[in-house]
PDB file of C-alpha atoms in Angstrom:
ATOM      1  CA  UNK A  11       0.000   0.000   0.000  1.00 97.00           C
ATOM      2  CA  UNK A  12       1.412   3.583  -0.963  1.00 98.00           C
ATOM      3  CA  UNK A  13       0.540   6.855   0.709  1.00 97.00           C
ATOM      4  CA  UNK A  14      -2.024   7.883  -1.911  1.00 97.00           C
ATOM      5  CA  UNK A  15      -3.860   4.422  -1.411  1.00 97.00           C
ATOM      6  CA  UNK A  16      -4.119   4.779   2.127  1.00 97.00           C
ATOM      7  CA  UNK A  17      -5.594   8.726   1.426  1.00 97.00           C
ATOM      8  CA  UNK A  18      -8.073   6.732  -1.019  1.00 96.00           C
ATOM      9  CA  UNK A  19      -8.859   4.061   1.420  1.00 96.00           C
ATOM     10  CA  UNK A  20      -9.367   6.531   4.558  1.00 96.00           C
ATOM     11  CA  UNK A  21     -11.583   8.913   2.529  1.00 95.00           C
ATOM     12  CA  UNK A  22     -13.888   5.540   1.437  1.00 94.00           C
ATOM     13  CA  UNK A  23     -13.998   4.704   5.453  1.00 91.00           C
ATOM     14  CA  UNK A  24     -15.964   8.328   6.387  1.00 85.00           C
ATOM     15  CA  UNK A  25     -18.257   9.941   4.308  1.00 82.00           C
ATOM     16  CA  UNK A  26     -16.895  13.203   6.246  1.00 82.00           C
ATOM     17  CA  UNK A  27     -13.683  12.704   3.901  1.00 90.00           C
ATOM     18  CA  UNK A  28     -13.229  13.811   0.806  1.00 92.00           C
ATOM     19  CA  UNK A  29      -9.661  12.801  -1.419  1.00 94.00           C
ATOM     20  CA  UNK A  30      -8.085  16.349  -0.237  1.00 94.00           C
ATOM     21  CA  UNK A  31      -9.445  16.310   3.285  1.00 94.00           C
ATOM     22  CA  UNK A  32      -7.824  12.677   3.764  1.00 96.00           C
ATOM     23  CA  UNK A  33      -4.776  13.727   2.256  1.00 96.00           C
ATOM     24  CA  UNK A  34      -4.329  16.639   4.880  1.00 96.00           C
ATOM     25  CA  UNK A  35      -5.383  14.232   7.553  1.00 97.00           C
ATOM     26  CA  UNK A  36      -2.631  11.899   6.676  1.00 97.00           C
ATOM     27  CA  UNK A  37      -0.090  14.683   5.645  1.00 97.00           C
ATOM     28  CA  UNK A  38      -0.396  16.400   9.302  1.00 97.00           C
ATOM     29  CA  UNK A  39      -0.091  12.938  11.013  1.00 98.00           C
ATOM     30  CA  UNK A  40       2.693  12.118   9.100  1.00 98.00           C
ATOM     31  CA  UNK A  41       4.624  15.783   9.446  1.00 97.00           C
ATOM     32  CA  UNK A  42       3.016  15.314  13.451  1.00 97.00           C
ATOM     33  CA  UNK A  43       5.784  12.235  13.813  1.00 98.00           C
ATOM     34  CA  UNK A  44       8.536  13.832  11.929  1.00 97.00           C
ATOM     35  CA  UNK A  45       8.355  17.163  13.749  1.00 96.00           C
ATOM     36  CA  UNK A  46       8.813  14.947  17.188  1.00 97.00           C
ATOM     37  CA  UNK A  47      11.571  12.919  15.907  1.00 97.00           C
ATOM     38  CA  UNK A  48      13.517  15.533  14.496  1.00 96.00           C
ATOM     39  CA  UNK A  49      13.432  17.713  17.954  1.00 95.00           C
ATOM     40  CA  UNK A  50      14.659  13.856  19.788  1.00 95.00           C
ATOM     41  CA  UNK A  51      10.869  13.462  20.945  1.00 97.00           C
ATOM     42  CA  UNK A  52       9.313   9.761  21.052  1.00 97.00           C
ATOM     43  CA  UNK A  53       6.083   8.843  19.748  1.00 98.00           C
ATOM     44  CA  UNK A  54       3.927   6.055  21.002  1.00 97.00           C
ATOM     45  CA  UNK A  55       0.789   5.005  19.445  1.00 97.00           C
ATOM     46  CA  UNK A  56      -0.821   2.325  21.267  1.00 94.00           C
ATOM     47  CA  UNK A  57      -1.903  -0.819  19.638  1.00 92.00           C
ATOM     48  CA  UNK A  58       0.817   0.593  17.094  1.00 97.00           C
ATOM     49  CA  UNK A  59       4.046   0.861  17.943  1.00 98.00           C
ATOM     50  CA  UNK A  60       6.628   3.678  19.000  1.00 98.00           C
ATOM     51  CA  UNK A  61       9.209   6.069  17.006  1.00 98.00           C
ATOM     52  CA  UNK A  62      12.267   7.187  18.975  1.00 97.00           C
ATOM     53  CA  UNK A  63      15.412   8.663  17.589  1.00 97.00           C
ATOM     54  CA  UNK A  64      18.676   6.101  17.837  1.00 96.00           C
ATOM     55  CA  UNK A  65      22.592   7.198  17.674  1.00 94.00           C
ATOM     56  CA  UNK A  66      24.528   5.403  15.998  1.00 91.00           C
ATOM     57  CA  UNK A  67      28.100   5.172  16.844  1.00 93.00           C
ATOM     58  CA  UNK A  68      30.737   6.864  14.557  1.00 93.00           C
ATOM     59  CA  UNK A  69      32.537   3.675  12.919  1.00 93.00           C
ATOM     60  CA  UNK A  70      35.720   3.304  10.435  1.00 93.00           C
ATOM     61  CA  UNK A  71      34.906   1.710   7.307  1.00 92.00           C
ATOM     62  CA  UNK A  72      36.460   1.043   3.542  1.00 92.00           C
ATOM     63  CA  UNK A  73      35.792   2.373   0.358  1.00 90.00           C
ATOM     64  CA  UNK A  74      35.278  -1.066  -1.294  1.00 91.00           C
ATOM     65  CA  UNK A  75      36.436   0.432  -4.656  1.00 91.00           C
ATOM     66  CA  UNK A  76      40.223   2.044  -3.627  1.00 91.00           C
ATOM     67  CA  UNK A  77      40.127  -0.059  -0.199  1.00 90.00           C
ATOM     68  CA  UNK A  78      40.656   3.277   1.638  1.00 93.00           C
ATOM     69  CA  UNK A  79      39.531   3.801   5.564  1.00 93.00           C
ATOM     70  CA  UNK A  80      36.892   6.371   5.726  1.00 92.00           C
ATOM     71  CA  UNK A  81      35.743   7.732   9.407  1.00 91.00           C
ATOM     72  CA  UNK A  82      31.941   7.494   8.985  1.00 90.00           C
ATOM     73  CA  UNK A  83      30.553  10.209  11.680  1.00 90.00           C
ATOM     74  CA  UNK A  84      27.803   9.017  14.384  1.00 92.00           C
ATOM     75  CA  UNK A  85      24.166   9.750  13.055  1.00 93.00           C
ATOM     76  CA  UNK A  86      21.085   9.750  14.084  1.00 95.00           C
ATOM     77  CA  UNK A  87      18.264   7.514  12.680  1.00 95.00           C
ATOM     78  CA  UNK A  88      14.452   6.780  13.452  1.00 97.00           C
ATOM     79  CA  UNK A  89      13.783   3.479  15.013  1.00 97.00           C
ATOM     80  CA  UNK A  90      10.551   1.478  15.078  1.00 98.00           C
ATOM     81  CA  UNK A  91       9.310  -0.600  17.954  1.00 98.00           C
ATOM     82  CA  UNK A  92       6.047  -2.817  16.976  1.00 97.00           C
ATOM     83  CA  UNK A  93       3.601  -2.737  19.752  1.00 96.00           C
ATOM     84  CA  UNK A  94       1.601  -5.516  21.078  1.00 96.00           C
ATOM     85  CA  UNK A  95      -1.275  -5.534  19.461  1.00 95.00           C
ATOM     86  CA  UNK A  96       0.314  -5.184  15.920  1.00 96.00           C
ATOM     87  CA  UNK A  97       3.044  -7.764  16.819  1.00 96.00           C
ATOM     88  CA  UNK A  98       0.599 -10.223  17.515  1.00 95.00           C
ATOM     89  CA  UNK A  99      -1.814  -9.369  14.639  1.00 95.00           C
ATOM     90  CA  UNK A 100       1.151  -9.734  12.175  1.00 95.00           C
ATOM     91  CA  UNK A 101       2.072 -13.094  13.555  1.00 94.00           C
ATOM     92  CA  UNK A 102      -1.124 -14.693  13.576  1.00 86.00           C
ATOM     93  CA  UNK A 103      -1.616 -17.484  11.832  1.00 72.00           C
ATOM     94  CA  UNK A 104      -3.949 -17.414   9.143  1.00 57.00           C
ATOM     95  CA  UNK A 105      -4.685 -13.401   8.535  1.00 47.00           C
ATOM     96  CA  UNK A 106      -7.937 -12.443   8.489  1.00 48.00           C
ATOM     97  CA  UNK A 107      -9.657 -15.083  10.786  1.00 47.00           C
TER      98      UNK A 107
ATOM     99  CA  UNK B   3       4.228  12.540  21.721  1.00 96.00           C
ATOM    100  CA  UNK B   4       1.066  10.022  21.867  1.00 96.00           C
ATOM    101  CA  UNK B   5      -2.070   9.795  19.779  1.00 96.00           C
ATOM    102  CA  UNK B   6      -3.599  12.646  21.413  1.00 97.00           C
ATOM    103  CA  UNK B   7      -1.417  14.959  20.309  1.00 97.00           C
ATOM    104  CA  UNK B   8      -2.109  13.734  16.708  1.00 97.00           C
ATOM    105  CA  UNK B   9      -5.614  14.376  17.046  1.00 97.00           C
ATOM    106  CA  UNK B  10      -4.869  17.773  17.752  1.00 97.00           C
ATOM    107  CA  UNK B  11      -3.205  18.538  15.218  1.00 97.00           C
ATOM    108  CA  UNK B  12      -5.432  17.123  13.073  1.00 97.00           C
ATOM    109  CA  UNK B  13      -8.264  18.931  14.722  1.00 97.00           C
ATOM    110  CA  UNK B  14      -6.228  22.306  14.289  1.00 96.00           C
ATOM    111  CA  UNK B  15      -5.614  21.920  10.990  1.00 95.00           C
ATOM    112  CA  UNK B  16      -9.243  20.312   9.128  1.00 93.00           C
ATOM    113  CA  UNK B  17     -11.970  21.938  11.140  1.00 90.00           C
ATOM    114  CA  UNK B  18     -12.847  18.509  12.179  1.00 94.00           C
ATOM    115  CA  UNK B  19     -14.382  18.606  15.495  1.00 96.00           C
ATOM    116  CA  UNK B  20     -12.121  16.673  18.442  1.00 96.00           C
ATOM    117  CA  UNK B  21     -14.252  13.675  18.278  1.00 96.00           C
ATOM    118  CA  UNK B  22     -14.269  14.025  14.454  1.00 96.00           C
ATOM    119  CA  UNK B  23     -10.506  14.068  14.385  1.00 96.00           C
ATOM    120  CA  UNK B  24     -10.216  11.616  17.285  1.00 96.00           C
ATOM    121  CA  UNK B  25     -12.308   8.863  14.615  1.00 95.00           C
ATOM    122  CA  UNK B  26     -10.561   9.620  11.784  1.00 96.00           C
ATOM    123  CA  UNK B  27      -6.692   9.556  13.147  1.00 97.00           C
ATOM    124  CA  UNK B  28      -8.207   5.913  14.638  1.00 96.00           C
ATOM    125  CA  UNK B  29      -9.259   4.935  11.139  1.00 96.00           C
ATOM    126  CA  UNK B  30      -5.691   5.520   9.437  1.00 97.00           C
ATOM    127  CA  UNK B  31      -3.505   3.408  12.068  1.00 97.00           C
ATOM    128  CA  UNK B  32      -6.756   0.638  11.522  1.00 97.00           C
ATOM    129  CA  UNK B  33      -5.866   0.870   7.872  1.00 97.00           C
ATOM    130  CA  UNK B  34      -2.143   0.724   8.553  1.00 98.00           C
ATOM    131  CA  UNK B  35      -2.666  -2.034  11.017  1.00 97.00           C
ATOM    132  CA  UNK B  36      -4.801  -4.712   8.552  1.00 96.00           C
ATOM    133  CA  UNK B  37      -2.551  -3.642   5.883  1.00 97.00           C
ATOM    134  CA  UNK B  38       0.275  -5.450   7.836  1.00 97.00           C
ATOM    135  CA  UNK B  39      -2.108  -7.694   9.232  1.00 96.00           C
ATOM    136  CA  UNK B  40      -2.228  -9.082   5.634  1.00 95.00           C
ATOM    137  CA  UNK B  41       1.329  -9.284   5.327  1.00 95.00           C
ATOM    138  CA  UNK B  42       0.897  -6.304   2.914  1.00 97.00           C
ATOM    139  CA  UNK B  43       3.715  -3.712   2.804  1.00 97.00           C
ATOM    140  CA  UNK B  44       3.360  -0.180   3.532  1.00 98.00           C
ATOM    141  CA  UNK B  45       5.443   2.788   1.721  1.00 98.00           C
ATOM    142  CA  UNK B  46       4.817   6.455   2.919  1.00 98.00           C
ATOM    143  CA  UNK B  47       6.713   8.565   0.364  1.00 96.00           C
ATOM    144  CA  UNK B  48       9.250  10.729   2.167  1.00 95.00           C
ATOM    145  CA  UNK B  49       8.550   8.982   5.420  1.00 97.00           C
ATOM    146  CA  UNK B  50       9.922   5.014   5.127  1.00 98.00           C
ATOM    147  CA  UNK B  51       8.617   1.866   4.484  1.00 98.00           C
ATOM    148  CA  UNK B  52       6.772  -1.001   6.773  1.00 98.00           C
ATOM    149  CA  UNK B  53       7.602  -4.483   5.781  1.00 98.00           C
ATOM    150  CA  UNK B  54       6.280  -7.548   7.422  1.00 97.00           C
ATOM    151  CA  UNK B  55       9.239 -10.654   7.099  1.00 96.00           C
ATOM    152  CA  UNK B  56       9.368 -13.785   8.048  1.00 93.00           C
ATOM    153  CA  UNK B  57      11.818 -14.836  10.597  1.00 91.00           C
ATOM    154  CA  UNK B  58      12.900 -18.813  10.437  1.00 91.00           C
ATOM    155  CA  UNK B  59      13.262 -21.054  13.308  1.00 91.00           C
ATOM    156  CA  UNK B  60      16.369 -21.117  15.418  1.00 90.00           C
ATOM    157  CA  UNK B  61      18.020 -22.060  18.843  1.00 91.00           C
ATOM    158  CA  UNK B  62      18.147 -19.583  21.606  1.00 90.00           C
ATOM    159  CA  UNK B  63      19.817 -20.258  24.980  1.00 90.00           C
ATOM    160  CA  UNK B  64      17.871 -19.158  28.210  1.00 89.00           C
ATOM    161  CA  UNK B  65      20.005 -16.664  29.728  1.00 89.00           C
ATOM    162  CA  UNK B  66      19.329 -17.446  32.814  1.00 90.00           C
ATOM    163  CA  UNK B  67      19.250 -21.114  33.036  1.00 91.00           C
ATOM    164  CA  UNK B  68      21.589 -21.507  30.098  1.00 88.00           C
ATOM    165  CA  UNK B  69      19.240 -24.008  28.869  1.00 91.00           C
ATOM    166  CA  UNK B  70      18.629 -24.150  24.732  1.00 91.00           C
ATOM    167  CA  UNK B  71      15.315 -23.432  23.545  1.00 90.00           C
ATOM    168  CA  UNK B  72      14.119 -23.771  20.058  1.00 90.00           C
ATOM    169  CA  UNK B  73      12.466 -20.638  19.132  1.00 89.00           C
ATOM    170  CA  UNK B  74       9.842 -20.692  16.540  1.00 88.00           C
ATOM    171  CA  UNK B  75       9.636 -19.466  13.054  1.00 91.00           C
ATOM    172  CA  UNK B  76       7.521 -15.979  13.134  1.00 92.00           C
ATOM    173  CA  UNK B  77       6.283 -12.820  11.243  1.00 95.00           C
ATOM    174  CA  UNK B  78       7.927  -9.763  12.233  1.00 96.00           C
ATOM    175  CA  UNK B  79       7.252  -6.147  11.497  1.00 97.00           C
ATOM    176  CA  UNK B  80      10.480  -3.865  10.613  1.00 97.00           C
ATOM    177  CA  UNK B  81      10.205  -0.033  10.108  1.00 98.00           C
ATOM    178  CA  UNK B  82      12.881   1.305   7.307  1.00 98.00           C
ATOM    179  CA  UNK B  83      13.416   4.771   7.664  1.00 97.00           C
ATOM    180  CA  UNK B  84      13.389   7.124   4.297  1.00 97.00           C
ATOM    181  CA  UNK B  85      16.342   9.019   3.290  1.00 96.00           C
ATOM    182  CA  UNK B  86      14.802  11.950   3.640  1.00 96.00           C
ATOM    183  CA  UNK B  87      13.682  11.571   6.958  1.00 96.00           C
ATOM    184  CA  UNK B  88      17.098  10.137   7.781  1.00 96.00           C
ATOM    185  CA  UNK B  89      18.421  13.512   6.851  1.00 95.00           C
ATOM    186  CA  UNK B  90      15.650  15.685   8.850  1.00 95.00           C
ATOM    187  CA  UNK B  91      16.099  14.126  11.694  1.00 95.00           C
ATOM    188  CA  UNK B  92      19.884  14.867  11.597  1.00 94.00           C
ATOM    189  CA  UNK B  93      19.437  18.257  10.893  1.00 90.00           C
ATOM    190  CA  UNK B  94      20.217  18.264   7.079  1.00 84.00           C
ATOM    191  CA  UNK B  95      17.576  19.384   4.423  1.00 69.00           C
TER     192      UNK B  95
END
């Protein structure tokens, strides 16, 4: 499912929603996350899962091509816990039932 | 941040009313959630990519006991990132 399928989908579940009223809606949520995460903020959504913002460590690696040691800095990158719910609907058995 | 704060901004920015917004912010995690459900993947332009994967069956060792434990084959969810929200969130544009 792409972004513009799930704006299709969500403006089929409420007849409130039109196309450009479900695109806003899932837009702001979207920019809602990414605003937290980019000022270090966590984001839990129950039944869904949480965003938090991970460090990762500066590291030494090689340039495969000239076999040269390159200092790769530390960054920062957004990390993805499943919550319960989910996690357990996405391991069931036989989806759907 | 939790779902609350969502709806807010949801409600701030549509004219929805709370409970309005409140329904509707419910409705797009439902989507999101039997999307995956169906072992469907998810890709939010700009914002990364949900893919359900199988894991396959392997040993594990109790930690405690030290006792080895087969642990079962199983779905798992796993969140990639997009580049571009790689490089918001570490302050490049």
């Amino acid at each position: 499912m792409t972004k513009s399928e799930l704006i299709e989908k969500l403006s089929y579940s409420n007849n409130l929603l039109g196309k450009k009223e479900s695109e806003l809606v899932v837009n702001t949520v979207l920019e809602g996350i990414r605003n937290a995460l980019i000022e270090g903020e966590r984001v839990e959504i129950r039944g869904f899962g949480s965003f938090t913002v991970r460090t990762r460590d500066a590291r030494d690696a090689r340039n495969p091509k000239s076999g040269e040691v390159v200092r790769i800095a530390s960054k920062k990158t957004a990390f993805f816990k499943t919550g319960k719910e989910l996690r357990e609907r996405v391991d069931k058995e036989a989806p759907g039932l | 941040m939790t779902k609350a704060d969502l709806v807010e901004r949801v409600y701030l920015k549509t004219g929805f009313s709370k409970k309005e917004s409140a329904q509707i912010v419910e409705t797009v995690f439902d989507l999101m959630k039997s999307t995956l459900e169906n072992g469907e993947k998810i890709k939010l332009a700009g914002f990364g990519n949900f893919v359900v994967k199988n894991k396959a069956t392997r040993k594990g060792r109790n930690p405690q006991t030290g006792e080895e434990i087969q642990i079962s084959s199983r779905k798992i969810l796993t969140f990639k990132p997009s580049q571009v929200l790689k490089s918001v969130i570490n302050g490049e544009d």
